[in-house]
XYZ file of C-alpha atoms in Angstrom:
383
model
C -6.858 -12.915 15.606
C -5.453 -14.714 18.585
C -4.960 -12.513 21.648
C -1.313 -13.644 21.750
C -0.676 -12.448 18.212
C 0.853 -8.911 18.053
C -1.204 -8.180 14.958
C -0.886 -4.389 14.906
C 2.822 -4.386 15.704
C 3.572 -6.794 12.881
C 1.207 -4.946 10.555
C 2.766 -1.592 11.431
C 6.176 -2.778 10.332
C 4.822 -4.007 6.986
C 3.022 -0.666 6.598
C 6.224 1.378 6.773
C 8.425 -1.130 4.952
C 6.185 -1.186 1.904
C 5.468 2.539 2.172
C 9.156 2.904 1.335
C 8.621 0.704 -1.702
C 5.668 2.935 -2.582
C 8.001 5.907 -2.352
C 10.672 4.367 -4.585
C 8.953 2.183 -7.212
C 6.828 4.921 -8.842
C 9.036 7.952 -8.143
C 12.719 6.986 -8.087
C 13.017 7.032 -11.884
C 11.070 10.301 -11.915
C 13.539 11.803 -9.424
C 16.562 10.690 -11.449
C 14.913 12.083 -14.581
C 14.396 15.343 -12.638
C 18.153 15.366 -11.962
C 18.799 15.058 -15.703
C 19.920 11.446 -16.146
C 19.266 9.503 -19.373
C 17.028 6.367 -19.488
C 20.119 4.126 -19.611
C 21.661 5.776 -16.512
C 18.271 5.632 -14.742
C 18.029 1.912 -15.464
C 21.523 1.380 -14.068
C 20.840 3.332 -10.873
C 17.598 1.451 -10.241
C 19.295 -1.878 -10.976
C 21.880 -1.329 -8.219
C 19.489 -1.792 -5.241
C 18.065 -4.851 -6.949
C 21.553 -6.304 -7.374
C 22.031 -5.868 -3.629
C 19.116 -8.277 -3.219
C 21.355 -10.948 -4.745
C 24.009 -10.593 -2.046
C 22.530 -9.080 1.097
C 19.618 -11.460 1.862
C 21.781 -14.577 1.633
C 24.453 -13.137 3.911
C 21.909 -11.923 6.460
C 19.813 -15.091 6.038
C 22.796 -17.284 6.867
C 23.574 -15.066 9.867
C 19.964 -15.207 11.051
C 19.778 -19.003 10.769
C 23.061 -19.503 12.630
C 22.584 -16.930 15.405
C 18.786 -16.882 15.748
C 19.028 -13.084 16.256
C 16.587 -12.221 13.489
C 14.959 -9.252 15.209
C 18.349 -7.727 16.009
C 19.254 -8.021 12.319
C 15.959 -6.346 11.362
C 16.556 -3.412 13.716
C 20.204 -3.006 12.721
C 19.333 -3.163 9.023
C 16.537 -0.595 9.374
C 18.788 1.866 11.223
C 21.680 1.494 8.758
C 19.272 1.971 5.830
C 18.290 5.364 7.238
C 21.883 6.442 7.942
C 23.216 5.395 4.528
C 20.411 7.011 2.545
C 20.890 10.292 4.413
C 24.128 10.642 2.448
C 22.054 11.614 -0.602
C 22.053 15.219 0.653
C 25.824 15.556 0.099
C 25.858 15.113 -3.687
C 23.708 14.171 -6.702
C 26.510 12.993 -9.001
C 26.067 9.642 -10.759
C 28.911 7.950 -8.846
C 27.717 9.197 -5.456
C 24.103 8.221 -6.137
C 25.279 4.756 -7.225
C 27.086 4.425 -3.879
C 23.994 5.575 -1.964
C 21.805 3.100 -3.875
C 24.204 0.253 -3.099
C 24.844 0.934 0.593
C 21.295 1.677 1.745
C 19.929 -1.292 -0.245
C 22.489 -3.676 1.275
C 20.876 -3.083 4.671
C 17.286 -2.596 3.465
C 17.281 -6.010 1.823
C 18.563 -7.595 5.039
C 15.302 -6.733 6.748
C 12.309 -8.321 5.029
C 13.385 -12.010 4.755
C 14.207 -12.088 8.466
C 10.980 -10.313 9.362
C 8.959 -12.811 7.301
C 10.371 -15.624 9.462
C 9.516 -13.680 12.632
C 5.966 -13.105 11.391
C 5.436 -16.791 10.604
C 6.876 -17.670 14.026
C 4.268 -15.431 15.662
C 1.507 -16.948 13.517
C 2.504 -20.554 14.339
C -0.381 -22.756 13.218
C -2.251 -19.704 11.841
C 0.111 -19.356 8.843
C -2.831 -19.046 6.442
C -3.522 -15.642 8.085
C -0.209 -14.255 6.861
C -2.022 -12.398 4.082
C -4.199 -10.542 6.616
C -1.067 -9.034 8.178
C 0.792 -8.518 4.926
C -2.104 -6.521 3.452
C -1.055 -3.621 5.715
C 2.111 -3.421 3.660
C -0.119 -2.861 0.657
C -1.994 -0.129 2.546
C 1.325 1.535 3.369
C 2.266 1.408 -0.311
C -1.025 3.086 -1.237
C -0.654 5.852 1.342
C 2.871 6.603 0.106
C 2.161 6.472 -3.606
C -1.002 8.597 -3.439
C 0.387 11.019 -0.865
C 3.687 11.556 -2.662
C 1.950 11.817 -6.041
C -0.125 14.699 -4.718
C 2.841 16.197 -2.865
C 4.970 16.349 -6.005
C 2.209 18.184 -7.862
C 2.565 20.962 -5.270
C 6.284 20.804 -4.442
C 9.435 20.285 -6.444
C 10.935 16.799 -6.629
C 13.829 18.291 -4.663
C 11.755 17.333 -1.583
C 11.867 13.648 -2.568
C 14.891 12.528 -0.455
C 13.466 14.113 2.702
C 10.139 12.347 2.163
C 11.905 8.975 1.915
C 13.874 9.631 5.104
C 10.617 10.183 7.010
C 9.364 6.783 5.845
C 12.679 5.125 6.751
C 12.406 6.587 10.246
C 9.008 4.896 10.502
C 10.616 1.538 9.655
C 13.200 2.030 12.407
C 10.607 2.941 15.051
C 8.251 0.100 14.130
C 11.086 -2.454 14.216
C 11.686 -1.610 17.881
C 7.946 -2.008 18.602
C 7.781 -5.622 17.378
C 8.310 -8.384 19.978
C 10.614 -11.266 19.141
C 9.488 -14.825 18.366
C 11.303 -18.056 17.583
C 10.024 -20.722 15.228
C 8.380 -23.706 16.868
C 9.734 -26.857 15.305
C 7.170 -28.502 13.101
C 6.816 -32.273 12.782
C 9.747 -33.212 10.584
C 8.062 -34.141 7.312
C 11.262 -33.261 5.438
C 14.379 -35.371 5.434
C 17.135 -34.041 7.727
C 19.418 -32.926 4.907
C 21.366 -29.832 3.944
C 19.968 -26.729 2.313
C 21.689 -27.369 -1.026
C 20.304 -30.900 -1.142
C 16.828 -29.534 -0.489
C 17.272 -27.309 -3.533
C 17.749 -30.404 -5.684
C 14.343 -31.818 -4.776
C 11.899 -31.945 -7.727
C 10.476 -28.547 -8.650
C 12.453 -26.432 -6.149
C 14.931 -24.995 -8.643
C 12.147 -24.538 -11.202
C 10.250 -22.486 -8.632
C 13.244 -20.241 -7.898
C 13.998 -19.743 -11.599
C 10.382 -18.711 -12.169
C 10.713 -16.173 -9.324
C 13.668 -14.573 -11.102
C 11.801 -14.517 -14.408
C 8.733 -12.886 -12.841
C 10.840 -10.043 -11.472
C 12.704 -9.748 -14.782
C 9.354 -9.228 -16.487
C 8.516 -6.513 -13.927
C 11.539 -4.444 -15.036
C 9.746 -1.966 -17.352
C 6.846 -1.596 -14.896
C 8.879 -0.641 -11.837
C 11.443 1.401 -13.761
C 9.455 3.412 -16.292
C 5.691 3.150 -15.720
C 5.441 6.632 -14.187
C 7.429 8.212 -17.022
C 5.448 6.119 -19.534
C 2.108 7.378 -18.195
C 3.375 10.963 -18.015
C 4.327 10.602 -21.661
C 0.744 9.760 -22.687
C -0.680 12.711 -20.770
C -1.560 11.657 -17.211
C -0.767 13.945 -14.246
C 1.440 12.850 -11.336
C -1.537 12.819 -8.987
C -3.469 10.566 -11.368
C -0.446 8.310 -11.825
C -0.231 7.910 -8.058
C -3.873 6.825 -8.043
C -3.216 4.299 -10.824
C -0.376 2.777 -8.810
C -2.672 2.722 -5.778
C -5.427 0.958 -7.726
C -3.071 -1.926 -8.415
C -2.326 -2.271 -4.733
C -6.026 -2.034 -3.781
C -6.591 -5.029 -6.070
C -3.666 -6.720 -4.325
C -5.246 -6.074 -0.901
C -8.599 -7.535 -1.966
C -6.717 -10.599 -3.188
C -4.875 -10.933 0.136
C -8.223 -10.929 1.976
C -9.368 -14.066 0.128
C -5.965 -15.701 -0.364
C -6.377 -18.194 2.471
C -9.559 -19.530 0.862
C -7.949 -19.613 -2.582
C -5.050 -21.682 -1.272
C -7.498 -24.119 0.319
C -9.304 -24.537 -2.996
C -6.435 -24.387 -5.511
C -2.899 -25.768 -5.496
C 0.117 -23.475 -5.258
C 1.063 -24.649 -8.750
C -2.293 -23.497 -10.167
C -2.058 -20.106 -8.416
C 1.475 -19.523 -9.690
C 0.576 -20.550 -13.245
C -2.443 -18.229 -13.314
C -0.309 -15.377 -11.971
C 2.223 -15.709 -14.794
C -0.403 -15.939 -17.540
C -2.310 -12.883 -16.278
C 0.972 -10.984 -15.957
C 1.863 -11.711 -19.596
C -1.425 -10.173 -20.742
C -1.000 -7.209 -18.399
C 2.343 -6.157 -19.876
C 0.895 -6.182 -23.394
C -1.942 -3.898 -22.289
C 0.376 -1.452 -20.518
C 2.836 -1.390 -23.399
C 0.314 -0.772 -26.155
C -2.921 0.735 -24.823
C -2.295 2.794 -21.643
C -3.820 5.911 -23.206
C -7.245 4.253 -22.987
C -8.394 4.700 -19.382
C -10.556 1.514 -19.144
C -7.624 -0.586 -20.411
C -5.228 1.043 -17.958
C -7.645 0.443 -15.057
C -8.021 -3.216 -16.037
C -4.259 -3.657 -16.331
C -3.719 -2.170 -12.875
C -6.361 -4.467 -11.374
C -4.293 -7.366 -12.734
C -1.668 -6.419 -10.124
C -3.676 -8.711 -7.831
C -2.128 -11.599 -9.768
C 1.213 -10.063 -10.760
C 2.175 -9.396 -7.156
C -0.543 -10.371 -4.670
C -1.304 -13.981 -5.580
C 2.262 -14.588 -6.751
C 3.940 -13.322 -3.581
C 1.555 -15.044 -1.156
C 1.895 -18.357 -3.036
C 5.694 -18.021 -2.997
C 5.815 -17.423 0.758
C 3.698 -20.515 1.375
C 5.750 -22.583 -1.086
C 9.001 -21.712 0.684
C 7.535 -22.442 4.111
C 6.251 -25.858 3.005
C 9.390 -26.846 1.127
C 12.141 -26.223 3.700
C 12.826 -27.281 7.282
C 12.604 -24.772 10.131
C 16.360 -24.262 10.434
C 16.510 -23.505 6.681
C 13.728 -20.913 6.538
C 16.009 -17.868 6.706
C 18.202 -19.079 3.859
C 15.175 -20.172 1.813
C 13.424 -16.801 2.203
C 16.695 -15.019 1.464
C 17.204 -17.029 -1.733
C 13.668 -16.082 -2.784
C 14.495 -12.396 -2.333
C 17.882 -12.825 -4.043
C 16.463 -14.446 -7.167
C 13.847 -11.710 -7.261
C 16.726 -9.206 -7.027
C 18.662 -10.777 -9.877
C 15.555 -10.758 -12.052
C 14.632 -7.222 -11.046
C 18.128 -5.900 -11.745
C 18.256 -7.527 -15.179
C 14.757 -6.210 -15.866
C 15.717 -2.656 -14.950
C 18.881 -2.846 -17.069
C 17.226 -4.214 -20.188
C 14.345 -1.730 -19.806
C 16.810 1.146 -19.471
C 18.681 0.165 -22.614
C 15.621 -0.749 -24.716
C 13.261 2.053 -23.675
C 14.797 4.615 -26.031
C 15.953 2.248 -28.796
C 12.931 -0.101 -29.040
C 10.219 1.973 -27.382
C 7.720 1.164 -24.621
C 5.590 -1.298 -26.641
C 8.468 -3.615 -27.513
C 10.015 -3.271 -24.057
C 6.777 -4.470 -22.447
C 6.374 -7.173 -25.144
C 9.726 -8.668 -24.081
C 8.455 -8.640 -20.492
C 5.325 -10.510 -21.600
C 7.415 -13.219 -23.280
C 9.489 -13.629 -20.104
C 6.304 -14.130 -18.039
C 5.130 -16.766 -20.546
C 8.469 -18.570 -20.215
C 8.011 -18.661 -16.429
C 4.490 -20.057 -16.896
C 5.897 -22.814 -19.122
C 8.511 -23.736 -16.487
C 5.897 -23.928 -13.727
C 3.541 -25.991 -15.907
C 6.189 -28.508 -16.938
C 8.715 -28.648 -14.076
C 6.762 -28.084 -10.846
C 5.269 -31.436 -9.785
C 1.656 -31.648 -8.529
C 1.328 -31.245 -4.765
C 0.827 -34.253 -2.560
C -2.519 -34.428 -0.717
């Protein structure tokens, strides 16, 4: 790494940010189940933060592009996330929890799109090394998911909110440790036109639609995988390790992502990610009780998230001008939020009525639809 690159400061922020995701994705549904909510109510509560991703990133992205104060937005969002979530100690009623989910997520989802722009501004011409910084987010996820999985075998899930607040405090502290950076204007290979006109360029809308569909297909995984695996006999500690295995595969992918993107087009990487994801959901829905199948399915997380996310970040950076990066990254997060919210809702309603196998089968079909869109609507890249 370049001596001028604040590698550990950037990496530290990703560590804590995605540690919070590691604390929520596997365990939030488990906590709501512990409080006595039905699958439908659990799906609704988990959909609320994802719906905030439809509104918050675009508002904060517009503000970041027009003020240039991206780091201030990151710090403000991190602090407000902590303060809003602390309200969970006052009540555990459905209405109050829905309010907590909405308010803390409104600020949490302000943070990452702006921080991605700051990271790429620090990297400058080293953008291909993004994955080497981002992998620390994956490490943070692993530490949280394994640590909390073991913790909740020893302690009651009543300790869950306090554990999340500790992680949120880490996000706040790390945000104040990161130095600011402004994007250096690249040679203008894009026409000087508005953001909406850029969206109408060939393949751009197809890309964003596929992002939403990918997150829609992730709905059963992020909402009910832990409960699903508990139902077939795995312990919470083991489930934490299974979640961690997926992220280890993701990290290994990040380490070679720069070379993959030099060898293969973004279109090819995205298409492969969707096809592998479709197979993964069928395995998790039908055969999780067989340990070798479950291990293989979790290793496929390298494609479902790792290759997909890294390719998306590079696609957005290449497709939009510098002054549009905040809005473009925010739209990426928003479409992911819309898809994720719809995925959580349909999973919540179908889990009891259709069962896990059919719920994951629907997710597989959605991933195949996204693959079809990428194959037919995303034009080949120019040399």
